[in-house]
PDB file of C-alpha atoms and ligand atoms in Angstrom:
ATOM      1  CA  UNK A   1      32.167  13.684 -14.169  1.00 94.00           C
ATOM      2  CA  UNK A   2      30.485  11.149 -16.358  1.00 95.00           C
ATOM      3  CA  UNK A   3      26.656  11.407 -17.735  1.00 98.00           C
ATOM      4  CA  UNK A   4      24.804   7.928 -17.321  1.00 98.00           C
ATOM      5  CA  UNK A   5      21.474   7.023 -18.402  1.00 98.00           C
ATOM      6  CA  UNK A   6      19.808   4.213 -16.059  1.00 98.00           C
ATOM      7  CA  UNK A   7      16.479   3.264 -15.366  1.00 98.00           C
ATOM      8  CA  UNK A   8      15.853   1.657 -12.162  1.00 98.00           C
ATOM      9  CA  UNK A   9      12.526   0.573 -10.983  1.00 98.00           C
ATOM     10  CA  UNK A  10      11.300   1.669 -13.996  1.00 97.00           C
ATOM     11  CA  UNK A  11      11.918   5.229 -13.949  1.00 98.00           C
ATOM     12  CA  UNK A  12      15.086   6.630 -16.277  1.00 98.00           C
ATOM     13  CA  UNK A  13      17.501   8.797 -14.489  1.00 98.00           C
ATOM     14  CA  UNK A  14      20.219  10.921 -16.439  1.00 98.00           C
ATOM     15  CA  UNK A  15      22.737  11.775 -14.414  1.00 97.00           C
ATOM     16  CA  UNK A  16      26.650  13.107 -14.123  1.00 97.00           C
ATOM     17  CA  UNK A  17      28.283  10.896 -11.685  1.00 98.00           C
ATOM     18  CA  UNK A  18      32.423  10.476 -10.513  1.00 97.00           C
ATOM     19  CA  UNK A  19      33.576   7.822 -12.401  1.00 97.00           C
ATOM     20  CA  UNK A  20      34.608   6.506  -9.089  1.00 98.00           C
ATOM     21  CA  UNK A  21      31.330   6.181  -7.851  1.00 98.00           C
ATOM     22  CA  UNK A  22      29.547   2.820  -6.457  1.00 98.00           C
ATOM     23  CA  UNK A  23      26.159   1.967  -7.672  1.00 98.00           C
ATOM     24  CA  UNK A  24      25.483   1.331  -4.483  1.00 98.00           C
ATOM     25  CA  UNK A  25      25.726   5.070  -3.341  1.00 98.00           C
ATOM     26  CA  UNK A  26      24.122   6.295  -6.855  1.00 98.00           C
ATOM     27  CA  UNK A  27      21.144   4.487  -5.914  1.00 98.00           C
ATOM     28  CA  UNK A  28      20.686   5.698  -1.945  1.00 98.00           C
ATOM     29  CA  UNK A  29      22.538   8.667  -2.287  1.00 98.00           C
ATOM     30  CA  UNK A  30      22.106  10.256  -5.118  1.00 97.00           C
ATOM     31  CA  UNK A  31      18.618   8.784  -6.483  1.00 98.00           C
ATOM     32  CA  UNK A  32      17.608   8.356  -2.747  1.00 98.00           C
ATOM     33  CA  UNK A  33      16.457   4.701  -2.706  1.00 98.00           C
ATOM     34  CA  UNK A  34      18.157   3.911   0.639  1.00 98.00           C
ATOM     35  CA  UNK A  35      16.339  -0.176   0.303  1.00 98.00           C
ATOM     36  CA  UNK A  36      19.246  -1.148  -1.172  1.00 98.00           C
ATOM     37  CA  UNK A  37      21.519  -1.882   2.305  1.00 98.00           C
ATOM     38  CA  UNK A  38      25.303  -1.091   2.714  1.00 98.00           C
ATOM     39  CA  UNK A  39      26.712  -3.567   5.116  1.00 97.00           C
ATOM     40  CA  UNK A  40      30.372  -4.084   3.996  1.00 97.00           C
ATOM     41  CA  UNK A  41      31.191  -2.110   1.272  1.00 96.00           C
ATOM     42  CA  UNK A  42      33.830  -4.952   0.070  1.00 97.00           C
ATOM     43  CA  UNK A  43      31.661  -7.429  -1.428  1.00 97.00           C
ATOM     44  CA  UNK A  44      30.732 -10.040   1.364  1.00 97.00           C
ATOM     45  CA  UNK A  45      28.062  -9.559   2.986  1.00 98.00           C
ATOM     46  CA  UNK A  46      25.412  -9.256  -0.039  1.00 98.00           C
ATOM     47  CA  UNK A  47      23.000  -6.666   1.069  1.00 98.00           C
ATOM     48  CA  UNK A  48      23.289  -3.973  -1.843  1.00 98.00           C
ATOM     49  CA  UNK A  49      22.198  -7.051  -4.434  1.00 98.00           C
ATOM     50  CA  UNK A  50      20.245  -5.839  -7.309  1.00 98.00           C
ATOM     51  CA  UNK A  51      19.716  -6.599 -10.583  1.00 98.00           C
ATOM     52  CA  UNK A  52      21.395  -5.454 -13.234  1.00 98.00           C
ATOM     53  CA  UNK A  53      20.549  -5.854 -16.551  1.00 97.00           C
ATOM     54  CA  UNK A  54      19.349  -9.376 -15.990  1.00 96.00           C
ATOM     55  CA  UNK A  55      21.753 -10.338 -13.497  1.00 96.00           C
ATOM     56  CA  UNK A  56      22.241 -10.483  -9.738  1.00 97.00           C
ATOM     57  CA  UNK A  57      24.959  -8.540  -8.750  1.00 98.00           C
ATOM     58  CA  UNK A  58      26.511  -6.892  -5.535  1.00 98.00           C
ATOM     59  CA  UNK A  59      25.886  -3.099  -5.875  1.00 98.00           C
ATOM     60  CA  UNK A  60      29.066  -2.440  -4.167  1.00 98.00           C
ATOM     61  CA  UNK A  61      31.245  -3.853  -6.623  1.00 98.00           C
ATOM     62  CA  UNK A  62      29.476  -2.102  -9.834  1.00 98.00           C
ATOM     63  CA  UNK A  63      30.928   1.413 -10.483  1.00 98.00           C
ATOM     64  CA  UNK A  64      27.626   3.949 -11.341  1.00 98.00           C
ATOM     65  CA  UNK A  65      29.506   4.381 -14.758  1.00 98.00           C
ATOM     66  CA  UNK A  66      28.909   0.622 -15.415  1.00 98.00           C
ATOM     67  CA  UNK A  67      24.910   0.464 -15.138  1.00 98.00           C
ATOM     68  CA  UNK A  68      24.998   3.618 -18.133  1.00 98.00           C
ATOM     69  CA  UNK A  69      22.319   2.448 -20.440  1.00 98.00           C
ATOM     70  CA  UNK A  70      20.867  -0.807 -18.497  1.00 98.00           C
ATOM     71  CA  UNK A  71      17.991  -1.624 -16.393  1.00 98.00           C
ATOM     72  CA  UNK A  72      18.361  -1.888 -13.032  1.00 98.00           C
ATOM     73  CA  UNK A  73      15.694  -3.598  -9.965  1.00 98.00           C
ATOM     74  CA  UNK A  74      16.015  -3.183  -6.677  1.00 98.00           C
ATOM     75  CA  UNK A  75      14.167  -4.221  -4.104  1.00 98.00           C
ATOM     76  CA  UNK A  76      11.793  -1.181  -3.646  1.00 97.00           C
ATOM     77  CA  UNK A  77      10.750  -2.292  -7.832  1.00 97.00           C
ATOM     78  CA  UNK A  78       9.292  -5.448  -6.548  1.00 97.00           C
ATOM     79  CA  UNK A  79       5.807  -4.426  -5.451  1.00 96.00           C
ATOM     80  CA  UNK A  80       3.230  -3.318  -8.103  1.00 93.00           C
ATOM     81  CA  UNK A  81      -0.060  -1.759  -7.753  1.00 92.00           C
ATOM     82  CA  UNK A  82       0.687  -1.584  -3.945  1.00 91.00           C
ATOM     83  CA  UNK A  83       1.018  -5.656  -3.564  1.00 95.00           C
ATOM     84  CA  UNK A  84       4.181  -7.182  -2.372  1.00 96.00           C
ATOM     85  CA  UNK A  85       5.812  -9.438  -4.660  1.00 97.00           C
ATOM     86  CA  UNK A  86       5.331 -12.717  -3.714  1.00 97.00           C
ATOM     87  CA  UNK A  87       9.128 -13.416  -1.892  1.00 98.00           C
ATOM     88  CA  UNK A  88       8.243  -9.978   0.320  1.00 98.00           C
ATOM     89  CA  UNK A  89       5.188 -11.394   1.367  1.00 97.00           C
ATOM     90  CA  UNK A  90       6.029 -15.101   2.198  1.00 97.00           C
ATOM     91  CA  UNK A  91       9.477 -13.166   3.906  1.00 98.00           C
ATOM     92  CA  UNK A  92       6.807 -11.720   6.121  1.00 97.00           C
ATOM     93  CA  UNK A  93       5.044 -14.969   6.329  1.00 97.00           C
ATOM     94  CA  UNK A  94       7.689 -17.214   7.655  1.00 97.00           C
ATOM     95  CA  UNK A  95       9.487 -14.746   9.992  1.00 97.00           C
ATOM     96  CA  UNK A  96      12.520 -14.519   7.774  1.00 98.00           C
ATOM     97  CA  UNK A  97      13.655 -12.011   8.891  1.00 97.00           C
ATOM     98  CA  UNK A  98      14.504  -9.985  12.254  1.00 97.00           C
ATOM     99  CA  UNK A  99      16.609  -6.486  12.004  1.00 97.00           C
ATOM    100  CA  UNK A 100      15.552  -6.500   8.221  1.00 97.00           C
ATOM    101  CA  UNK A 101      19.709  -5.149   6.738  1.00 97.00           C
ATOM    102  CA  UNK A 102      20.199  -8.716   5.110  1.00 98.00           C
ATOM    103  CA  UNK A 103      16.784  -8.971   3.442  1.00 98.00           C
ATOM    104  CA  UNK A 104      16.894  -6.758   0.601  1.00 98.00           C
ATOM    105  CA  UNK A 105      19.756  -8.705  -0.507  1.00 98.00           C
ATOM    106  CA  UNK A 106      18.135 -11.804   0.232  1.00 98.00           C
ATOM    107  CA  UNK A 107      15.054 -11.459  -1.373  1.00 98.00           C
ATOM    108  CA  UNK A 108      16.970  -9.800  -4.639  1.00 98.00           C
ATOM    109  CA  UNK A 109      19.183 -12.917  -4.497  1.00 98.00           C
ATOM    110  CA  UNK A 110      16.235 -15.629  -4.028  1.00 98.00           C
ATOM    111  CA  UNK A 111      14.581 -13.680  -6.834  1.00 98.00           C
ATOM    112  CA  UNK A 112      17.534 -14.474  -8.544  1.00 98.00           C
ATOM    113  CA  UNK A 113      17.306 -18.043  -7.970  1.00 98.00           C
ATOM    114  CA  UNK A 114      13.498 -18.368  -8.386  1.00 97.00           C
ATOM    115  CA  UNK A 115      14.223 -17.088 -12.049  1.00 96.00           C
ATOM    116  CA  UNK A 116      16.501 -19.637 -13.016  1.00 96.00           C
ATOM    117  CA  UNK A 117      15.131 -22.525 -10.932  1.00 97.00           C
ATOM    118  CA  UNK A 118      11.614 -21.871 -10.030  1.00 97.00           C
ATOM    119  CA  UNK A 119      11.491 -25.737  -7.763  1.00 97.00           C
ATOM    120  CA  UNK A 120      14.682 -25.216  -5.397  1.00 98.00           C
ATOM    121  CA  UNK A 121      15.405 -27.651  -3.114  1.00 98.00           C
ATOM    122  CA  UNK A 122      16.925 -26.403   0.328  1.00 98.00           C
ATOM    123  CA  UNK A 123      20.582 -26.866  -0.613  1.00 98.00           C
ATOM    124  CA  UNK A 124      20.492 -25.030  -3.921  1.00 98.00           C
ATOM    125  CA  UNK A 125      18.719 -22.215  -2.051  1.00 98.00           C
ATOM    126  CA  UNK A 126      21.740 -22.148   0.448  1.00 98.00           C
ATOM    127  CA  UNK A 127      23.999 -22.558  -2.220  1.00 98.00           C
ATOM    128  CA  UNK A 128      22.494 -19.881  -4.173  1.00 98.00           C
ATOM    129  CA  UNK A 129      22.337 -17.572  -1.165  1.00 98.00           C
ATOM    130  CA  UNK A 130      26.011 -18.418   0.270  1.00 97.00           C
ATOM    131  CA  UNK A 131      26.756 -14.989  -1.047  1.00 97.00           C
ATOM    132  CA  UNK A 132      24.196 -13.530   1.638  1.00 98.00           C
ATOM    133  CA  UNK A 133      25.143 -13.516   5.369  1.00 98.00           C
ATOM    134  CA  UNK A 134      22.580 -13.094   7.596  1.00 98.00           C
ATOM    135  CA  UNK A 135      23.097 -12.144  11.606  1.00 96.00           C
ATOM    136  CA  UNK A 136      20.046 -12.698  13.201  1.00 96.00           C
ATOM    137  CA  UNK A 137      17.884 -15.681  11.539  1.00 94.00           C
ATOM    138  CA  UNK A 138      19.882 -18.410  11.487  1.00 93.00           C
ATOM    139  CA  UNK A 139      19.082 -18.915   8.059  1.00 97.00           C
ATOM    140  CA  UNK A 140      16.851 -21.559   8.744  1.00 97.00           C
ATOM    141  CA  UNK A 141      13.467 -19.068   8.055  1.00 98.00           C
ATOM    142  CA  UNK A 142      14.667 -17.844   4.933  1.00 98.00           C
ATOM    143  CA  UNK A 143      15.215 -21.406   3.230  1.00 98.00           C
ATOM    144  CA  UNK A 144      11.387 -21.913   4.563  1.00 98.00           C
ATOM    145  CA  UNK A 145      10.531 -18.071   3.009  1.00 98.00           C
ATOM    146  CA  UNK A 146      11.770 -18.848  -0.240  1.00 98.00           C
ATOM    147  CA  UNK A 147      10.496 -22.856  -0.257  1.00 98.00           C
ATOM    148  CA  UNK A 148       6.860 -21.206   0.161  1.00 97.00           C
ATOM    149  CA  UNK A 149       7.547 -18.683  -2.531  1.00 97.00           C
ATOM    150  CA  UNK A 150       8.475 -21.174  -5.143  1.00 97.00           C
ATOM    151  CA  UNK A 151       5.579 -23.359  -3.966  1.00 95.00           C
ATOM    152  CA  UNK A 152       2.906 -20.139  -4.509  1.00 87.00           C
ATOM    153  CA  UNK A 153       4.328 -20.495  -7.986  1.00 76.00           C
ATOM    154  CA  UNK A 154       4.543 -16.916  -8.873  1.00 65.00           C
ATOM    155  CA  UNK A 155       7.981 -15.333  -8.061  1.00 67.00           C
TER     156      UNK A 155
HETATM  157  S1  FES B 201      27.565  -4.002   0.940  1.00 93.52           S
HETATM  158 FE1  FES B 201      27.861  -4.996  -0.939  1.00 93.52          FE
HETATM  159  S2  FES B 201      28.345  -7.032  -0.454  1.00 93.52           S
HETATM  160 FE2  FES B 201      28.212  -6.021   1.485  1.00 93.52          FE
HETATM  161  S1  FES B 202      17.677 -10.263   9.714  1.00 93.52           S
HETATM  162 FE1  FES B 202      19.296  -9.187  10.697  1.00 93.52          FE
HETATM  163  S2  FES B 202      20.993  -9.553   9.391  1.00 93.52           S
HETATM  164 FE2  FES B 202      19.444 -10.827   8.598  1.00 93.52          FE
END
């Protein structure tokens, strides 16, 4: 067993983990934040996105071990003070979403985005969310979610 140190959401956990252990499963199984979704387990699909110390990664492909000492968001550290960050509530907005797995992903991914290019146009949100498969939507809603997003100018 390993002892980690991670904060996530803004709360620090210390912990003694398998070194073989996925973030992923840290954070729903062990710290209990099932938001974060499992859908593949290898690295494709994009639902267990988070952040990570600044950067967008898939939480199935990040051993627990790995986040010791960093900051980690997921999407249930987006709301504050009850309100939903901006790309939860223009998700809701534009019907962008239908069983709800992909979305966690995709709204940690288009956060992603937003950060580094707040005025996407519709191909560099499918490019940056390529990474992200979605069964239901069709995609086309989400490009529309995160378009209104970056127009309300504060994600
Ligand atoms: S569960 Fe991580 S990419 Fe699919
Ligand atoms: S809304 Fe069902 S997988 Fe995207």
């Amino acid at each position: 067993m390993n002892r980690i140190s991670v904060t996530v959401d803004g709360t620090k956990y210390e912990d003694e983990v398998e070194p073989r252990l996925l973030l992923v499963h840290y954070l729903r199984d062990q710290l209990g934040l099932t938001g974060t979704t499992i859908g593949c387990e290898t690295g494709n699909c994009g639902s267990c996105t988070v952040d990570l110390a600044g950067a967008s990664v898939k939480s199935c492909l990040v051993l627990a071990v790995q986040a010791d000492g960093s900051e980690v968001t997921t999407v249930e550290g987006l709301a504050q003070d009850g309100e939903w960050h901006p790309l939860q509530r223009s998700f809701h907005e534009q019907h962008a979403l239908q069983c709800g797995y992909c979305t966690p992903g995709m709204i940690m991914g288009a956060r992603d985005l937003l950060r580094h290019n707040p005025d996407p146009s519709p191909r560099e949100i499918r490019h940056a969310l390529k990474g992200n498969l979605c069964r239901c939507t069709g995609y086309q809603n989400i490009v529309k979610a995160v378009l209104a997003a970056a127009a309300g100018g504060e994600a």
